[in-house]
C-alpha positions as a Python dict, from the first residue, in 0.01 Angstrom:
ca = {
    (1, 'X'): (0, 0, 0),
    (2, 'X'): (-308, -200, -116),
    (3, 'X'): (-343, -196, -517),
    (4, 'X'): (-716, -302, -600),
    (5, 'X'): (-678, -237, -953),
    (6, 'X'): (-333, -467, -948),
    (7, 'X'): (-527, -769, -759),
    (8, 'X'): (-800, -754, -990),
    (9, 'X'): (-596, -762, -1295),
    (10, 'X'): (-414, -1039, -1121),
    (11, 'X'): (-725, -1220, -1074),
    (12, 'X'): (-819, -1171, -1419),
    (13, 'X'): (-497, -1320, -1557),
    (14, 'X'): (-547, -1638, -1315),
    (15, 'X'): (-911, -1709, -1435),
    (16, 'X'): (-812, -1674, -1845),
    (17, 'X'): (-490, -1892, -1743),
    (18, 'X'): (-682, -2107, -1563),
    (19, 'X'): (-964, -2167, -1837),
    (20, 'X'): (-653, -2194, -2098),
    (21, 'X'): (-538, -2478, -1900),
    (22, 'X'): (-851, -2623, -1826),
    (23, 'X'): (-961, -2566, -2180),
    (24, 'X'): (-625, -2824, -2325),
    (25, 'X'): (-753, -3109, -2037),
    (26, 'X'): (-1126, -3076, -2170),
    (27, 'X'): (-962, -3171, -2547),
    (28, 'X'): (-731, -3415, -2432),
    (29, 'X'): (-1044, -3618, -2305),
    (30, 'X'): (-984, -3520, -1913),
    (31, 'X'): (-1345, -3474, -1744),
    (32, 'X'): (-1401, -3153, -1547),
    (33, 'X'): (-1643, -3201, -1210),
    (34, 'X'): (-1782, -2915, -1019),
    (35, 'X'): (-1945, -3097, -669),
    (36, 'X'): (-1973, -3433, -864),
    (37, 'X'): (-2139, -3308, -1172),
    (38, 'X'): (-1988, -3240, -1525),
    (39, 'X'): (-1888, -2881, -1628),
    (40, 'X'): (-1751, -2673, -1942),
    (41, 'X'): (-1421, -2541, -1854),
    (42, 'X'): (-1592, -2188, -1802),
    (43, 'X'): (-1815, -2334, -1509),
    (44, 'X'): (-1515, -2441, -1365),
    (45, 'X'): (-1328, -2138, -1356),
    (46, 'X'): (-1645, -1909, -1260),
    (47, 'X'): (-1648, -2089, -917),
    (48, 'X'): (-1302, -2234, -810),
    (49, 'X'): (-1054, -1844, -928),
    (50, 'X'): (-1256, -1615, -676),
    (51, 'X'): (-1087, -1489, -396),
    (52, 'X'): (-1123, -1706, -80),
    (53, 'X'): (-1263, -1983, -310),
    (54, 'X'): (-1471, -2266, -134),
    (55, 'X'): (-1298, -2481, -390),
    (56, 'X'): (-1030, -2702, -430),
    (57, 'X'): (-911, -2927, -720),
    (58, 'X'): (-850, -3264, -732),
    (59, 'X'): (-629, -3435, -980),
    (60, 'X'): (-789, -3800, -1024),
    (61, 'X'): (-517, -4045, -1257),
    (62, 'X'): (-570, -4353, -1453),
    (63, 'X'): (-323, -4631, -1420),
    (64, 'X'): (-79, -4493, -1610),
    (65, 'X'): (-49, -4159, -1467),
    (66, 'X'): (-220, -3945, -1672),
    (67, 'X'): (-481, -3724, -1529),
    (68, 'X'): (-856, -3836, -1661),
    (69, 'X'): (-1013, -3612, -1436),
    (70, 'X'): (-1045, -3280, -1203),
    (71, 'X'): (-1290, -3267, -967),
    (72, 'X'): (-1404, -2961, -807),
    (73, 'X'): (-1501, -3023, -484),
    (74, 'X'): (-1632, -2746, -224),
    (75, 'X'): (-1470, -2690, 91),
    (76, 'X'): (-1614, -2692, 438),
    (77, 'X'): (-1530, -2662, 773),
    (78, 'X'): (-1617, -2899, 1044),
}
């Protein structure tokens, strides 16, 4: 049986996890993208946790392995 109220809740706690996470990068220095442009951590979040998100992140690393940016880069078929 489909639960709306239980996927939106779900979606809710992915978003505020999400921004949490994305929230500790922005501190640490890590640069957040959204289709090649800089974003607040909020930005972020309010396009790539939707359901059937055009988004997709990408992890860029320095040269020692730590992550210096995500990139949020839309999605589209050819």
């Amino acid at each position: 049986m489909y639960d709306e109220k239980a996927e939106v809740k779900e979606m809710e706690a992915a978003r505020k996890n999400m921004l949490q996470r994305l929230e500790q990068l922005r501190q640490r220095g890590v640069g957040l993208y959204l289709d090649g442009k800089a974003v607040l951590p909020v930005e972020a979040v309010a396009k790539a946790v939707r359901e059937n998100s055009p988004y997709m992140a990408d992890y860029v690393l320095d040269a020692q392995g730590a992550i210096e940016q995500v990139r949020f880069d839309k999605v589209t078929r050819r």
